Amino acid sequence: MSVEERLALTKFEVHSEPHIILRTEKCKTCSFKICVSSCPAGLYTLNESGEIQFTYEGCLECGTCRIVCPENAIEWNYPPGGFGVQYKFG
Amino acid sequence: MSEKYDVVVVGGGPAGLSVAYFLADKGYTVVVLERGLEPGSKNVFGGRVYSYPLDKYFPGWRRDAPIERWVRREMLSILCRENMASIGYQLSRKPDGHDSFTVFLSRLLKWMASKVEEKNVLLASNVRVDEMLFRDGVACGVRAGEDKIEAEYVVIAEGANTLLLEKHGLRGRPSPRDIAVGVKEVVRVGREKINERFGLGDEEGLAQFLISPVFGGGFIYTMKEYVSVGVVYRLSFNNHVEGKDVIEELRMHPEISKLLEGGVPVEYSAHIIREGGYKDLMSKPYGKGYVVVGDAAGLILNTGFTVRGVDLAIESGRLAAEAITKTSPGEELSIYMDLLRRSGIIDALKKFKNVPKILSNQRIYVEYPDLICKLLDNIYSVDEFPETLNESLKKAVKGKTSIIRLLLDLLMTVRSL
Ligand SMILES: Cc1cc2nc3c(=O)[nH]c(=O)nc-3n(C[C@H](O)[C@H](O)[C@H](O)COP(=O)(O)OP(=O)(O)OC[C@H]3O[C@@H](n4cnc5c(N)ncnc54)[C@H](O)[C@@H]3O)c2cc1C
Ligand code: SF4
Ligand code: SF4
């Protein structure tokens, strides 16, 4: 099962504004790209030219990327009240 | 919302709800602000809660809490490449106050919230708090969007991801070295199959701790109809598997896939865990007009085999409530730290202060489990010319690690547990 299929199991109430903003100019010079391997939702990916792509839909609000990024490139907040991931079991 | 309350609590997890529960009893007006749609909708944990704080403070909980199963089987397993090495411990005694149960955290919190609401606490969901408010250095409320909520006391129960505390410079951002990520899948397997495959009676539950040379740590908890399986990976390790694939990796292990065969996955979740232990504990989890409870303060105990977060969250909530009743508005809530010390929680954290060092030693997760697998493989693959244990050990260790390093690691582990 792929991570996309897994994410489809969990309920999300996606807000129109992203709650995580990536300052991609910092990513350009970052040699770690550790966000890619750490995010349990696989939301950080590299495109063919090796640039970071990020989408906030499907974010599990786990907090990992904010802590792991060595360049402080991630502006991280929770989605507005009531939005984002909706765990039934937890 | 423009009213003034005695106490505003940020976060409706076990810690925040606990503070509200105990303060409402003492006649304080309390509001709990939770960013989720309802209590429990943002919380993630493994699956086991220790009973003692519920026994002490929630009369009748054994009848009406959403208990899944009573833990009667503890297991510690190493996942070898294809096989599994386990130590099991079977508990035959009945619940007597020192037991634990499996539960879904979202459901437990909904139940706790109902107990809190019975006491006329206002539980405001859908509210994301954006900052704390201070007047002359004294915490006097919080701001959520356009709304300002004023209070005599502010309780920060925001959990492991300490955005608010960091924003106000009350805590630094944790180092990736002190953080692990827990990723979990809940699978509907069915009661009968669970009983049969895990060797359990109807009410009996299993708590299994996993060590894997491939992905680090993990866990299995059996619920009535569901099984929760999870992986815990350290951010500082050279991880072989990407975070998004760890659950699949666990699911593909032959022994695990047997247990979950035919099961239907129903939820995927993840959350960071603070694993810094004693050194991650806030040296001053209080100030003028505010206290910090639960995970946010670093009150989580990882003994190496078990994670105790929910019980400490409830206990710290109770102590924070007591501190508030004993401190005048505007004063430092320093009595909270004294109460934490007297309760034994601080000593417990101190006792296990070296565990984070072991957990951050990659050899413990990778090389030694691998070695044990090889050793067992040698011992149990019988051929014409059997090996002695000594020969097997030498063969397993060969080229892997030095015996001296192994002994040193072993010594360190034994001394810290
Ligand atoms: C993978 C994993 C497995 C675990 N396994 C176990 C286990 O088996 N047993 C155990 O006892 N413990 C376990 N723990 C630890 C346990 O989950 C925590 O210790 C416990 O949940 C802490 O409670 P808390 O109330 O401090 O924080 P949380 O449960 O994190 O609650 C914080 C609450 O605050 C809310 N919040 C945060 N910021 C804001 C804001 N700005 N505005 C409004 N609301 C906000 C959140 O939505 C959340 O509801 C585990 C943890 C993880 C991650
Ligand atoms: S680790 Fe940080 S800086 Fe590097 S690519 Fe990822 S987000 Fe960008
Ligand atoms: S918070 Fe977690 S799930 Fe969301 S983007 Fe960051 S690492 Fe991925």
PDB file of C-alpha atoms in Angstrom, chain B residues 293-415:
ATOM      1  CA  VAL B 293       1.602  20.682  31.944  1.00  0.00           C
ATOM      2  CA  GLY B 294       1.988  17.331  30.156  1.00  0.00           C
ATOM      3  CA  ASP B 295       4.191  16.796  27.106  1.00  0.00           C
ATOM      4  CA  ALA B 296       4.745  20.526  26.633  1.00  0.00           C
ATOM      5  CA  ALA B 297       6.693  20.616  29.905  1.00  0.00           C
ATOM      6  CA  GLY B 298       8.625  17.452  28.971  1.00  0.00           C
ATOM      7  CA  LEU B 299       6.653  15.261  31.357  1.00  0.00           C
ATOM      8  CA  ILE B 300       6.888  12.010  29.450  1.00  0.00           C
ATOM      9  CA  LEU B 301       8.704   8.933  30.616  1.00  0.00           C
ATOM     10  CA  ASN B 302      10.273   6.482  28.237  1.00  0.00           C
ATOM     11  CA  THR B 303      11.738   3.611  30.217  1.00  0.00           C
ATOM     12  CA  GLY B 304      13.109   1.934  27.131  1.00  0.00           C
ATOM     13  CA  PHE B 305      10.271  -0.589  27.071  1.00  0.00           C
ATOM     14  CA  THR B 306       7.192   1.448  27.849  1.00  0.00           C
ATOM     15  CA  VAL B 307       6.053   4.995  27.131  1.00  0.00           C
ATOM     16  CA  ARG B 308       4.182   6.737  29.902  1.00  0.00           C
ATOM     17  CA  GLY B 309       2.693   9.999  28.739  1.00  0.00           C
ATOM     18  CA  VAL B 310      -1.031   9.969  29.406  1.00  0.00           C
ATOM     19  CA  ASP B 311      -0.750   9.070  33.090  1.00  0.00           C
ATOM     20  CA  LEU B 312       1.896  11.736  33.675  1.00  0.00           C
ATOM     21  CA  ALA B 313      -0.229  14.252  31.791  1.00  0.00           C
ATOM     22  CA  ILE B 314      -3.171  13.544  34.118  1.00  0.00           C
ATOM     23  CA  GLU B 315      -0.985  13.680  37.237  1.00  0.00           C
ATOM     24  CA  SER B 316       0.726  16.897  36.207  1.00  0.00           C
ATOM     25  CA  GLY B 317      -2.676  18.405  35.450  1.00  0.00           C
ATOM     26  CA  ARG B 318      -3.841  17.579  38.947  1.00  0.00           C
ATOM     27  CA  LEU B 319      -0.733  19.112  40.496  1.00  0.00           C
ATOM     28  CA  ALA B 320      -1.043  22.255  38.372  1.00  0.00           C
ATOM     29  CA  ALA B 321      -4.641  22.615  39.560  1.00  0.00           C
ATOM     30  CA  GLU B 322      -3.488  22.278  43.153  1.00  0.00           C
ATOM     31  CA  ALA B 323      -0.749  24.863  42.570  1.00  0.00           C
ATOM     32  CA  ILE B 324      -3.305  27.318  41.195  1.00  0.00           C
ATOM     33  CA  THR B 325      -5.535  26.918  44.247  1.00  0.00           C
ATOM     34  CA  LYS B 326      -2.531  27.722  46.457  1.00  0.00           C
ATOM     35  CA  THR B 327      -1.191  30.738  44.542  1.00  0.00           C
ATOM     36  CA  SER B 328      -2.713  34.221  44.382  1.00  0.00           C
ATOM     37  CA  PRO B 329      -3.301  35.722  40.929  1.00  0.00           C
ATOM     38  CA  GLY B 330      -0.209  37.420  39.535  1.00  0.00           C
ATOM     39  CA  GLU B 331       2.216  35.410  41.669  1.00  0.00           C
ATOM     40  CA  GLU B 332       4.832  32.932  40.435  1.00  0.00           C
ATOM     41  CA  LEU B 333       3.339  29.441  40.442  1.00  0.00           C
ATOM     42  CA  SER B 334       6.568  27.962  41.795  1.00  0.00           C
ATOM     43  CA  ILE B 335       4.670  25.695  44.147  1.00  0.00           C
ATOM     44  CA  TYR B 336       3.853  23.565  41.062  1.00  0.00           C
ATOM     45  CA  MET B 337       7.483  22.474  40.816  1.00  0.00           C
ATOM     46  CA  ASP B 338       7.527  21.579  44.521  1.00  0.00           C
ATOM     47  CA  LEU B 339       4.410  19.495  44.023  1.00  0.00           C
ATOM     48  CA  LEU B 340       5.917  17.739  41.007  1.00  0.00           C
ATOM     49  CA  ARG B 341       8.998  16.928  43.077  1.00  0.00           C
ATOM     50  CA  ARG B 342       6.983  15.670  46.023  1.00  0.00           C
ATOM     51  CA  SER B 343       4.859  13.482  43.747  1.00  0.00           C
ATOM     52  CA  GLY B 344       7.888  11.445  42.678  1.00  0.00           C
ATOM     53  CA  ILE B 345       7.457  12.287  38.977  1.00  0.00           C
ATOM     54  CA  ILE B 346      10.710  14.237  38.828  1.00  0.00           C
ATOM     55  CA  ASP B 347      12.587  11.410  40.567  1.00  0.00           C
ATOM     56  CA  ALA B 348      11.156   8.922  38.089  1.00  0.00           C
ATOM     57  CA  LEU B 349      12.360  11.046  35.171  1.00  0.00           C
ATOM     58  CA  LYS B 350      15.765  11.378  36.826  1.00  0.00           C
ATOM     59  CA  LYS B 351      16.028   7.652  37.392  1.00  0.00           C
ATOM     60  CA  PHE B 352      15.663   7.013  33.669  1.00  0.00           C
ATOM     61  CA  LYS B 353      17.806   9.948  32.598  1.00  0.00           C
ATOM     62  CA  ASN B 354      20.268   7.795  30.688  1.00  0.00           C
ATOM     63  CA  VAL B 355      17.668   5.990  28.625  1.00  0.00           C
ATOM     64  CA  PRO B 356      17.691   8.678  25.891  1.00  0.00           C
ATOM     65  CA  LYS B 357      21.416   8.003  25.455  1.00  0.00           C
ATOM     66  CA  ILE B 358      20.726   4.326  24.810  1.00  0.00           C
ATOM     67  CA  LEU B 359      17.794   5.022  22.559  1.00  0.00           C
ATOM     68  CA  SER B 360      19.956   7.345  20.495  1.00  0.00           C
ATOM     69  CA  ASN B 361      22.662   4.696  20.099  1.00  0.00           C
ATOM     70  CA  GLN B 362      22.071   3.254  16.694  1.00  0.00           C
ATOM     71  CA  ARG B 363      23.965   0.047  17.571  1.00  0.00           C
ATOM     72  CA  ILE B 364      21.216  -0.821  20.055  1.00  0.00           C
ATOM     73  CA  TYR B 365      18.665  -0.828  17.265  1.00  0.00           C
ATOM     74  CA  VAL B 366      20.697  -2.048  14.361  1.00  0.00           C
ATOM     75  CA  GLU B 367      23.788  -4.072  15.153  1.00  0.00           C
ATOM     76  CA  TYR B 368      22.762  -5.951  18.267  1.00  0.00           C
ATOM     77  CA  PRO B 369      19.319  -7.034  17.126  1.00  0.00           C
ATOM     78  CA  ASP B 370      20.982  -8.210  13.965  1.00  0.00           C
ATOM     79  CA  LEU B 371      23.513 -10.094  16.036  1.00  0.00           C
ATOM     80  CA  ILE B 372      20.842 -11.738  18.170  1.00  0.00           C
ATOM     81  CA  CYS B 373      19.024 -12.801  15.009  1.00  0.00           C
ATOM     82  CA  LYS B 374      22.193 -14.387  13.618  1.00  0.00           C
ATOM     83  CA  LEU B 375      22.939 -16.086  16.896  1.00  0.00           C
ATOM     84  CA  LEU B 376      19.441 -17.568  17.181  1.00  0.00           C
ATOM     85  CA  ASP B 377      19.566 -18.557  13.570  1.00  0.00           C
ATOM     86  CA  ASN B 378      22.790 -20.477  14.206  1.00  0.00           C
ATOM     87  CA  ILE B 379      21.448 -22.098  17.357  1.00  0.00           C
ATOM     88  CA  TYR B 380      18.157 -23.223  15.877  1.00  0.00           C
ATOM     89  CA  SER B 381      19.233 -24.258  12.402  1.00  0.00           C
ATOM     90  CA  VAL B 382      20.264 -27.751  13.264  1.00  0.00           C
ATOM     91  CA  ASP B 383      22.439 -29.662  10.872  1.00  0.00           C
ATOM     92  CA  GLU B 384      24.643 -32.697  11.138  1.00  0.00           C
ATOM     93  CA  PHE B 385      27.412 -30.977  13.042  1.00  0.00           C
ATOM     94  CA  PRO B 386      25.925 -28.771  15.735  1.00  0.00           C
ATOM     95  CA  GLU B 387      27.773 -25.684  16.970  1.00  0.00           C
ATOM     96  CA  THR B 388      28.343 -24.819  20.579  1.00  0.00           C
ATOM     97  CA  LEU B 389      26.841 -21.562  21.847  1.00  0.00           C
ATOM     98  CA  ASN B 390      30.320 -20.088  21.968  1.00  0.00           C
ATOM     99  CA  GLU B 391      30.979 -20.937  18.330  1.00  0.00           C
ATOM    100  CA  SER B 392      27.625 -19.511  17.302  1.00  0.00           C
ATOM    101  CA  LEU B 393      28.290 -16.304  19.175  1.00  0.00           C
ATOM    102  CA  LYS B 394      31.708 -15.900  17.601  1.00  0.00           C
ATOM    103  CA  LYS B 395      30.262 -16.482  14.181  1.00  0.00           C
ATOM    104  CA  ALA B 396      27.452 -14.007  14.722  1.00  0.00           C
ATOM    105  CA  VAL B 397      29.748 -11.296  16.020  1.00  0.00           C
ATOM    106  CA  LYS B 398      32.352 -11.814  13.316  1.00  0.00           C
ATOM    107  CA  GLY B 399      33.133  -8.628  11.441  1.00  0.00           C
ATOM    108  CA  LYS B 400      30.200  -6.850  13.065  1.00  0.00           C
ATOM    109  CA  THR B 401      31.364  -5.304  16.237  1.00  0.00           C
ATOM    110  CA  SER B 402      34.094  -5.895  18.752  1.00  0.00           C
ATOM    111  CA  ILE B 403      33.266  -7.966  21.792  1.00  0.00           C
ATOM    112  CA  ILE B 404      34.595  -5.146  23.949  1.00  0.00           C
ATOM    113  CA  ARG B 405      32.274  -2.587  22.437  1.00  0.00           C
ATOM    114  CA  LEU B 406      29.427  -4.999  22.835  1.00  0.00           C
ATOM    115  CA  LEU B 407      30.224  -5.462  26.503  1.00  0.00           C
ATOM    116  CA  LEU B 408      30.537  -1.709  27.040  1.00  0.00           C
ATOM    117  CA  ASP B 409      27.173  -1.044  25.431  1.00  0.00           C
ATOM    118  CA  LEU B 410      25.653  -3.837  27.457  1.00  0.00           C
ATOM    119  CA  LEU B 411      27.068  -2.379  30.642  1.00  0.00           C
ATOM    120  CA  MET B 412      25.735   1.071  29.810  1.00  0.00           C
ATOM    121  CA  THR B 413      22.317  -0.361  29.038  1.00  0.00           C
ATOM    122  CA  VAL B 414      22.096  -2.377  32.222  1.00  0.00           C
ATOM    123  CA  ARG B 415      23.240   0.553  34.335  1.00  0.00           C
TER     124      ARG B 415
END
